[in-house]
């Protein structure tokens, strides 16, 4: 009976280890395929001109920096990080603008002789 318990536990431990190894392998292959697909999409983004890139909030150096990463890493994560960084910088600028008090001084009304009208005709 003791031998049977030992064999059963040993086989279940091997089975669990094999399952974990297979799972890690599948996850690794899935991440590699995702990285390659995203790299191809970033390469397609590099075909856009400067105006097209600006429309989606990128510059050429963002694309070049993302493609400079290892083939095993996902270049879209680099673009996402840069986008998040730009959004947080813009949000802090907006917040700083809101916090600053705006002082509006009443200006004296100009008289009729001080008003000049420009005409380009």
XYZ file of N, CA, C and O in Angstrom:
484
model
N 0.817 -1.180 0.000
C 0.000 0.000 0.000
C 0.869 1.255 0.000
O 0.544 2.217 -0.666
N 1.952 1.245 0.762
C 2.856 2.375 0.837
C 3.508 2.636 -0.523
O 3.649 3.783 -0.940
N 3.884 1.570 -1.228
C 4.497 1.709 -2.538
C 3.493 2.316 -3.518
O 3.837 3.188 -4.322
N 2.268 1.909 -3.468
C 1.237 2.421 -4.358
C 1.015 3.921 -4.131
O 0.884 4.689 -5.078
N 1.000 4.364 -2.895
C 0.836 5.774 -2.567
C 2.029 6.577 -3.065
O 1.869 7.650 -3.640
N 3.224 6.048 -2.882
C 4.434 6.728 -3.323
C 4.444 6.889 -4.840
O 4.749 7.957 -5.367
N 4.094 5.840 -5.567
C 4.078 5.884 -7.034
C 3.032 6.866 -7.519
O 3.272 7.664 -8.431
N 1.859 6.869 -6.922
C 0.785 7.768 -7.335
C 1.190 9.220 -7.118
O 0.984 10.073 -7.985
N 1.765 9.511 -5.953
C 2.185 10.886 -5.673
C 3.324 11.313 -6.596
O 3.372 12.446 -7.046
N 4.242 10.420 -6.897
C 5.356 10.746 -7.782
C 4.856 11.051 -9.186
O 5.296 12.004 -9.819
N 3.935 10.247 -9.685
C 3.404 10.475 -11.026
C 2.593 11.764 -11.091
O 2.657 12.486 -12.086
N 1.848 12.062 -10.037
C 1.075 13.310 -10.054
C 2.010 14.516 -10.000
O 1.725 15.553 -10.595
N 3.123 14.407 -9.298
C 4.088 15.506 -9.244
C 4.741 15.703 -10.606
O 4.937 16.836 -11.053
N 5.062 14.621 -11.288
C 5.641 14.719 -12.634
C 4.615 15.301 -13.588
O 4.914 16.154 -14.407
N 3.385 14.860 -13.451
C 2.318 15.352 -14.312
C 2.100 16.846 -14.095
O 1.925 17.595 -15.048
N 2.112 17.292 -12.837
C 1.947 18.710 -12.542
C 3.097 19.533 -13.083
O 2.896 20.621 -13.630
N 4.307 19.032 -12.964
C 5.474 19.737 -13.492
C 5.440 19.832 -15.006
O 5.770 20.861 -15.581
N 5.031 18.746 -15.645
C 4.925 18.749 -17.105
C 3.843 19.718 -17.564
O 4.007 20.427 -18.561
N 2.758 19.760 -16.820
C 1.672 20.678 -17.156
C 2.136 22.122 -17.023
O 1.859 22.959 -17.889
N 2.863 22.423 -15.937
C 3.375 23.784 -15.748
C 4.369 24.149 -16.843
O 4.347 25.263 -17.377
N 5.231 23.219 -17.208
C 6.210 23.483 -18.271
C 5.514 23.706 -19.605
O 5.873 24.619 -20.362
N 4.512 22.893 -19.892
C 3.772 23.054 -21.141
C 3.029 24.384 -21.159
O 2.990 25.075 -22.186
N 2.457 24.751 -20.031
C 1.737 26.024 -19.941
C 2.681 27.195 -20.165
O 2.358 28.123 -20.915
N 3.849 27.160 -19.536
C 4.826 28.234 -19.716
C 5.302 28.318 -21.166
O 5.507 29.404 -21.700
N 5.457 27.163 -21.805
C 5.880 27.139 -23.203
C 4.812 27.760 -24.093
O 5.116 28.569 -24.976
N 3.562 27.385 -23.862
C 2.468 27.928 -24.668
C 2.347 29.439 -24.455
O 2.171 30.192 -25.415
N 2.485 29.889 -23.215
C 2.415 31.329 -22.937
C 3.570 32.059 -23.619
O 3.384 33.127 -24.202
N 4.759 31.465 -23.577
C 5.911 32.081 -24.228
C 5.740 32.181 -25.732
O 6.041 33.215 -26.339
N 5.226 31.119 -26.350
C 4.997 31.134 -27.803
C 3.917 32.156 -28.143
O 4.036 32.908 -29.127
N 2.877 32.224 -27.331
C 1.800 33.186 -27.568
C 2.325 34.618 -27.478
O 2.004 35.461 -28.326
N 3.162 34.908 -26.495
C 3.746 36.243 -26.357
C 4.676 36.576 -27.516
O 4.712 37.715 -27.977
N 5.432 35.591 -27.986
C 6.323 35.806 -29.129
C 5.525 36.122 -30.393
O 5.855 37.047 -31.133
N 4.468 35.358 -30.621
C 3.633 35.599 -31.802
C 2.987 36.975 -31.708
O 2.939 37.723 -32.693
N 2.510 37.340 -30.524
C 1.905 38.665 -30.341
C 2.929 39.755 -30.614
O 2.624 40.760 -31.270
N 4.159 39.581 -30.132
C 5.204 40.579 -30.353
C 5.518 40.718 -31.840
O 5.701 41.831 -32.342
N 5.555 39.611 -32.559
C 5.846 39.674 -33.995
C 4.703 40.334 -34.763
O 4.938 41.118 -35.694
N 3.467 40.045 -34.392
C 2.320 40.673 -35.052
C 2.318 42.174 -34.787
O 2.120 42.983 -35.700
N 2.576 42.567 -33.541
C 2.606 43.983 -33.210
C 3.783 44.684 -33.881
O 3.674 45.845 -34.270
N 4.909 43.986 -34.029
C 6.052 44.577 -34.734
C 5.686 44.866 -36.190
O 6.033 45.915 -36.734
N 4.961 43.943 -36.801
C 4.542 44.161 -38.192
C 3.600 45.359 -38.283
O 3.680 46.160 -39.216
N 2.725 45.525 -37.297
C 1.811 46.664 -37.296
C 2.563 47.978 -37.083
O 2.237 48.991 -37.709
N 3.578 47.971 -36.231
C 4.374 49.179 -36.026
C 5.178 49.496 -37.285
O 5.356 50.663 -37.641
N 5.627 48.474 -37.992
C 6.312 48.705 -39.275
C 5.372 49.364 -40.276
O 5.782 50.222 -41.064
N 4.109 48.978 -40.255
C 3.135 49.621 -41.144
C 2.925 51.071 -40.737
O 2.702 51.931 -41.585
N 2.982 51.354 -39.426
C 2.874 52.743 -38.970
C 4.058 53.571 -39.466
O 3.912 54.761 -39.724
N 5.213 52.940 -39.589
C 6.396 53.690 -40.036
C 6.280 54.116 -41.494
O 7.026 54.984 -41.939
N 5.345 53.554 -42.223
C 5.134 53.949 -43.617
C 4.341 55.248 -43.738
O 4.302 55.849 -44.801
N 3.707 55.682 -42.645
C 2.936 56.923 -42.678
C 3.862 58.128 -42.753
O 4.999 58.077 -42.294
N 3.346 59.223 -43.316
C 4.129 60.453 -43.329
C 3.966 61.159 -41.986
O 3.231 60.708 -41.113
N 4.673 62.278 -41.828
C 4.691 62.982 -40.545
C 3.296 63.457 -40.142
O 2.937 63.424 -38.977
N 2.534 63.892 -41.136
C 1.190 64.382 -40.838
C 0.280 63.265 -40.355
O -0.497 63.429 -39.415
N 0.393 62.098 -40.976
C -0.397 60.950 -40.551
C -0.030 60.483 -39.155
O -0.897 60.099 -38.371
N 1.247 60.532 -38.845
C 1.689 60.158 -37.505
C 1.204 61.167 -36.465
O 0.792 60.792 -35.372
N 1.229 62.453 -36.835
C 0.788 63.477 -35.894
C -0.704 63.327 -35.602
O -1.150 63.609 -34.488
N -1.472 62.874 -36.593
C -2.907 62.670 -36.390
C -3.190 61.654 -35.292
O -4.198 61.756 -34.598
N -2.323 60.673 -35.153
C -2.536 59.663 -34.114
C -1.662 59.915 -32.886
O -1.583 59.081 -32.003
N -1.011 61.076 -32.834
C -0.271 61.471 -31.645
C 1.116 60.877 -31.541
O 1.620 60.706 -30.431
N 1.739 60.565 -32.666
C 3.084 59.996 -32.661
C 4.020 60.860 -33.485
O 3.589 61.668 -34.302
N 5.299 60.671 -33.265
C 6.330 61.272 -34.104
C 7.238 60.146 -34.590
O 7.196 59.029 -34.087
N 8.047 60.449 -35.578
C 8.899 59.437 -36.194
C 9.831 58.782 -35.166
O 10.071 57.580 -35.206
N 10.341 59.563 -34.220
C 11.265 59.001 -33.239
C 10.572 57.988 -32.324
O 11.215 57.071 -31.824
N 9.257 58.150 -32.090
C 8.522 57.154 -31.302
C 8.525 55.806 -32.019
O 8.759 54.759 -31.405
N 8.279 55.834 -33.312
C 8.254 54.600 -34.101
C 9.647 53.972 -34.139
O 9.805 52.765 -33.936
N 10.665 54.809 -34.384
C 12.035 54.288 -34.441
C 12.461 53.688 -33.107
O 13.110 52.644 -33.059
N 12.075 54.342 -32.018
C 12.414 53.834 -30.695
C 11.719 52.518 -30.394
O 12.291 51.620 -29.772
N 10.473 52.388 -30.837
C 9.734 51.143 -30.604
C 10.338 49.993 -31.409
O 10.425 48.863 -30.926
N 10.770 50.288 -32.619
C 11.354 49.234 -33.461
C 12.782 48.897 -33.053
O 13.316 47.873 -33.492
N 13.402 49.727 -32.230
C 14.772 49.460 -31.777
C 14.812 48.430 -30.649
O 15.892 48.005 -30.256
N 13.650 48.023 -30.141
C 13.609 47.030 -29.068
C 13.944 45.652 -29.621
O 13.983 45.440 -30.840
N 14.150 44.721 -28.740
C 14.467 43.343 -29.117
C 13.310 42.724 -29.899
O 12.147 43.096 -29.722
N 13.634 41.759 -30.749
C 12.601 41.057 -31.516
C 11.667 40.272 -30.600
O 10.554 39.953 -30.972
N 12.122 39.949 -29.414
C 11.305 39.172 -28.490
C 10.356 40.032 -27.671
O 9.457 39.506 -27.021
N 10.552 41.346 -27.684
C 9.675 42.220 -26.898
C 8.647 42.884 -27.811
O 8.842 43.010 -29.016
N 7.577 43.319 -27.206
C 6.449 43.899 -27.935
C 6.687 45.390 -28.147
O 6.728 46.152 -27.185
N 6.840 45.861 -29.403
C 7.103 47.281 -29.629
C 5.898 48.165 -29.335
O 6.043 49.344 -29.055
N 4.703 47.591 -29.361
C 3.529 48.414 -29.079
C 3.488 48.828 -27.614
O 2.901 49.857 -27.280
N 4.117 48.056 -26.744
C 4.165 48.456 -25.333
C 5.034 49.702 -25.162
O 4.759 50.542 -24.301
N 6.064 49.860 -25.994
C 6.898 51.064 -25.955
C 6.077 52.269 -26.404
O 6.107 53.336 -25.773
N 5.298 52.087 -27.474
C 4.447 53.180 -27.947
C 3.389 53.535 -26.910
O 3.074 54.710 -26.709
N 2.843 52.540 -26.250
C 1.846 52.783 -25.212
C 2.449 53.565 -24.052
O 1.840 54.492 -23.527
N 3.660 53.206 -23.657
C 4.325 53.904 -22.550
C 4.591 55.364 -22.920
O 4.392 56.275 -22.103
N 5.024 55.615 -24.160
C 5.278 56.990 -24.590
C 3.982 57.786 -24.671
O 3.935 58.952 -24.317
N 2.923 57.144 -25.125
C 1.626 57.817 -25.187
C 1.142 58.177 -23.793
O 0.647 59.286 -23.559
N 1.267 57.248 -22.849
C 0.868 57.521 -21.469
C 1.682 58.663 -20.881
O 1.154 59.519 -20.165
N 2.971 58.686 -21.201
C 3.847 59.733 -20.685
C 3.429 61.094 -21.246
O 3.370 62.077 -20.515
N 3.109 61.155 -22.539
C 2.693 62.414 -23.143
C 1.353 62.870 -22.589
O 1.138 64.057 -22.346
N 0.432 61.933 -22.370
C -0.871 62.300 -21.827
C -0.757 62.817 -20.407
O -1.433 63.765 -20.026
N 0.110 62.198 -19.610
C 0.263 62.673 -18.231
C 0.932 64.042 -18.203
O 0.592 64.889 -17.370
N 1.864 64.286 -19.124
C 2.499 65.601 -19.186
C 1.481 66.658 -19.611
O 1.445 67.759 -19.050
N 0.631 66.326 -20.578
C -0.395 67.268 -21.018
C -1.404 67.523 -19.905
O -1.851 68.661 -19.710
N -1.765 66.477 -19.173
C -2.713 66.644 -18.075
C -2.127 67.527 -16.983
O -2.838 68.371 -16.410
N -0.846 67.364 -16.681
C -0.232 68.204 -15.644
C -0.139 69.659 -16.108
O -0.303 70.581 -15.302
N 0.100 69.875 -17.412
C 0.115 71.246 -17.927
C -1.275 71.878 -17.827
O -1.415 73.037 -17.459
N -2.309 71.088 -18.164
C -3.671 71.604 -18.052
C -4.007 71.926 -16.600
O -4.618 72.944 -16.303
N -3.605 71.044 -15.711
C -3.880 71.238 -14.290
C -3.163 72.477 -13.767
O -3.729 73.250 -12.999
N -1.934 72.678 -14.186
C -1.182 73.857 -13.752
C -1.833 75.124 -14.288
O -1.863 76.149 -13.604
N -2.377 75.053 -15.487
C -3.068 76.210 -16.055
C -4.348 76.514 -15.315
O -4.728 77.672 -15.155
N -5.032 75.516 -14.836
C -6.266 75.718 -14.094
C -5.973 76.294 -12.717
O -6.711 77.121 -12.208
N -4.893 75.872 -12.108
C -4.557 76.321 -10.756
C -4.111 77.779 -10.701
O -4.269 78.432 -9.701
N -3.500 78.269 -11.788
C -3.015 79.639 -11.785
C -4.195 80.603 -11.823
O -5.081 80.470 -12.667
N -4.210 81.579 -10.937
C -5.301 82.550 -10.984
C -5.132 83.465 -12.192
O -4.018 83.862 -12.545
N -6.223 83.759 -12.826
C -6.200 84.654 -13.976
C -6.685 86.008 -13.502
O -7.791 86.144 -12.975
N -5.853 87.008 -13.669
C -6.192 88.365 -13.241
C -6.634 89.140 -14.468
O -5.883 89.283 -15.430
N -7.865 89.593 -14.424
C -8.402 90.374 -15.538
C -8.562 91.802 -15.054
O -9.276 92.068 -14.079
N -7.884 92.694 -15.724
C -7.981 94.101 -15.362
C -8.913 94.786 -16.349
O -8.849 94.539 -17.548
N -9.741 95.611 -15.815
C -10.653 96.352 -16.676
C -9.847 97.425 -17.407
O -9.145 98.222 -16.790
N -9.946 97.408 -18.708
C -9.230 98.393 -19.510
C -10.133 99.593 -19.737
O -11.354 99.480 -19.799
N -9.509 100.740 -19.878
C -10.275 101.953 -20.164
C -10.807 101.863 -21.586
O -10.130 101.366 -22.488
N -12.023 102.307 -21.768
C -12.615 102.279 -23.109
C -11.932 103.308 -23.990
O -11.755 104.459 -23.599
N -11.534 102.884 -25.178
C -10.900 103.871 -26.067
C -11.948 104.846 -26.614
O -13.105 104.497 -26.791
N -11.490 106.025 -26.867
C -12.394 107.022 -27.453
C -12.508 106.761 -28.948
O -11.765 105.975 -29.527
N -13.433 107.420 -29.573
C -13.699 107.214 -30.996
C -12.497 107.582 -31.844
O -12.233 106.965 -32.879
N -11.720 108.578 -31.438
C -10.570 108.989 -32.253
C -9.392 108.009 -32.095
O -8.496 107.978 -32.912
N -9.375 107.172 -31.023
C -8.300 106.210 -30.807
C -8.512 104.920 -31.600
O -7.604 104.136 -31.774
N -9.720 104.699 -32.076
C -10.036 103.467 -32.807
C -9.602 103.658 -34.259
O -9.978 104.616 -34.921
N -8.807 102.742 -34.758
C -8.335 102.782 -36.133
C -8.794 101.508 -36.820
O -8.692 100.411 -36.276
N -9.266 101.619 -38.001
C -9.754 100.488 -38.766
C -8.790 100.280 -39.927
O -8.499 101.185 -40.691
N -8.324 99.026 -40.038
C -7.400 98.697 -41.122
C -8.190 98.087 -42.262
O -9.103 97.287 -42.061
N -7.825 98.447 -43.454
C -8.504 97.905 -44.635
C -7.451 97.486 -45.637
O -6.531 98.230 -45.941
N -7.571 96.278 -46.134
C -6.577 95.764 -47.086
C -7.070 95.849 -48.527
O -6.541 95.222 -49.402
N -8.119 96.627 -48.779
C -8.693 96.671 -50.127
C -7.910 97.554 -51.045
O -7.152 98.356 -50.810
